[in-house]
Amino acid sequence: MRHAPRTSAYFRAVHGELADWDLQAQLTAQVIDLLQSGNWQRAGKKNAPKPKPFPRPWLKKGIGTTTSMPLDEMDAFLGYSPRSR
């Protein structure tokens, strides 16, 4: 099932709405963002609001973001014995 096509029910069940975001869709969103930024820069209005990036599903769900965890919690999470000090 590793090479299931993007249009298959299996691929959509595993990846959800990310299944619709193939390389072409990602590049198109990037082009939209760059064109909006370029037009905003060339507008010459000092108080014009900066354009918002085209919404991407992985950004609203926090995919790819990082969080921190104290070392004691990390040890417990990984099942390590307590650290010697």
Coordinates of C-alpha atoms in Angstrom, one line a residue:
M1 CA 0.0 0.0 0.0
R2 CA 3.1 2.2 0.1
H3 CA 2.6 3.3 -3.5
A4 CA -1.2 3.7 -3.5
P5 CA -2.3 6.6 -5.8
R6 CA -3.4 9.9 -4.3
T7 CA -6.9 9.4 -5.5
S8 CA -7.4 6.0 -3.7
A9 CA -9.6 5.7 -0.6
Y10 CA -6.7 4.3 1.4
F11 CA -4.4 7.3 0.7
R12 CA -7.2 9.7 1.6
A13 CA -8.0 7.8 4.8
V14 CA -4.4 7.9 5.9
H15 CA -3.6 11.4 4.9
G16 CA -6.9 13.2 5.2
E17 CA -7.1 16.6 3.6
L18 CA -3.3 16.5 3.0
A19 CA -4.0 14.1 0.2
D20 CA -5.2 17.0 -2.0
W21 CA -1.9 18.8 -1.6
D22 CA 0.4 17.3 -4.3
L23 CA 3.5 19.1 -5.5
Q24 CA 1.6 21.1 -8.0
A25 CA -0.8 22.5 -5.4
Q26 CA 2.1 23.3 -3.0
L27 CA 4.0 25.2 -5.8
T28 CA 0.8 27.0 -6.8
A29 CA 0.3 28.2 -3.2
Q30 CA 3.9 29.4 -3.1
V31 CA 3.5 31.3 -6.3
I32 CA 0.3 33.0 -4.9
D33 CA 2.2 34.0 -1.8
L34 CA 5.1 35.4 -3.7
L35 CA 2.9 37.4 -6.1
Q36 CA 0.9 38.8 -3.2
S37 CA 4.1 39.8 -1.4
G38 CA 5.6 41.4 -4.5
N39 CA 2.4 43.4 -5.2
W40 CA 2.3 44.5 -1.5
Q41 CA 5.9 45.7 -1.7
R42 CA 5.4 47.6 -5.0
A43 CA 2.2 49.2 -3.8
G44 CA 4.2 51.8 -1.9
K45 CA 1.6 52.3 0.8
K46 CA 3.3 52.5 4.2
N47 CA 0.3 51.4 6.2
A48 CA -0.9 48.7 3.9
P49 CA -1.4 45.4 5.8
K50 CA 1.0 42.6 4.9
P51 CA -0.7 39.9 2.9
K52 CA -1.5 36.7 4.6
P53 CA -0.1 33.4 3.2
F54 CA -2.4 31.1 1.3
P55 CA -3.8 28.7 3.9
R56 CA -2.2 25.3 4.0
P57 CA -3.7 22.4 5.9
W58 CA -0.6 21.4 7.8
L59 CA -0.1 24.9 9.2
K60 CA -3.5 25.1 10.9
K61 CA -3.1 21.8 12.6
G62 CA 0.4 22.6 13.9
I63 CA 2.1 19.9 11.7
G64 CA 5.8 20.6 11.5
T65 CA 5.8 22.8 14.6
T66 CA 8.1 22.1 17.5
T67 CA 7.5 22.1 21.2
S68 CA 9.8 21.8 24.1
M69 CA 9.8 19.3 27.0
P70 CA 11.8 19.2 30.2
L71 CA 14.4 16.5 30.4
D72 CA 12.7 14.7 33.3
E73 CA 9.5 14.4 31.2
M74 CA 11.5 13.3 28.2
D75 CA 13.2 10.6 30.3
A76 CA 9.8 9.4 31.5
F77 CA 8.4 9.5 28.0
L78 CA 11.3 7.4 26.6
G79 CA 11.4 5.1 29.6
Y80 CA 14.9 6.1 30.8
S81 CA 15.9 5.8 34.4
P82 CA 16.2 9.1 36.4
R83 CA 19.3 11.2 35.6
S84 CA 22.1 11.2 38.0
R85 CA 23.1 14.7 39.1

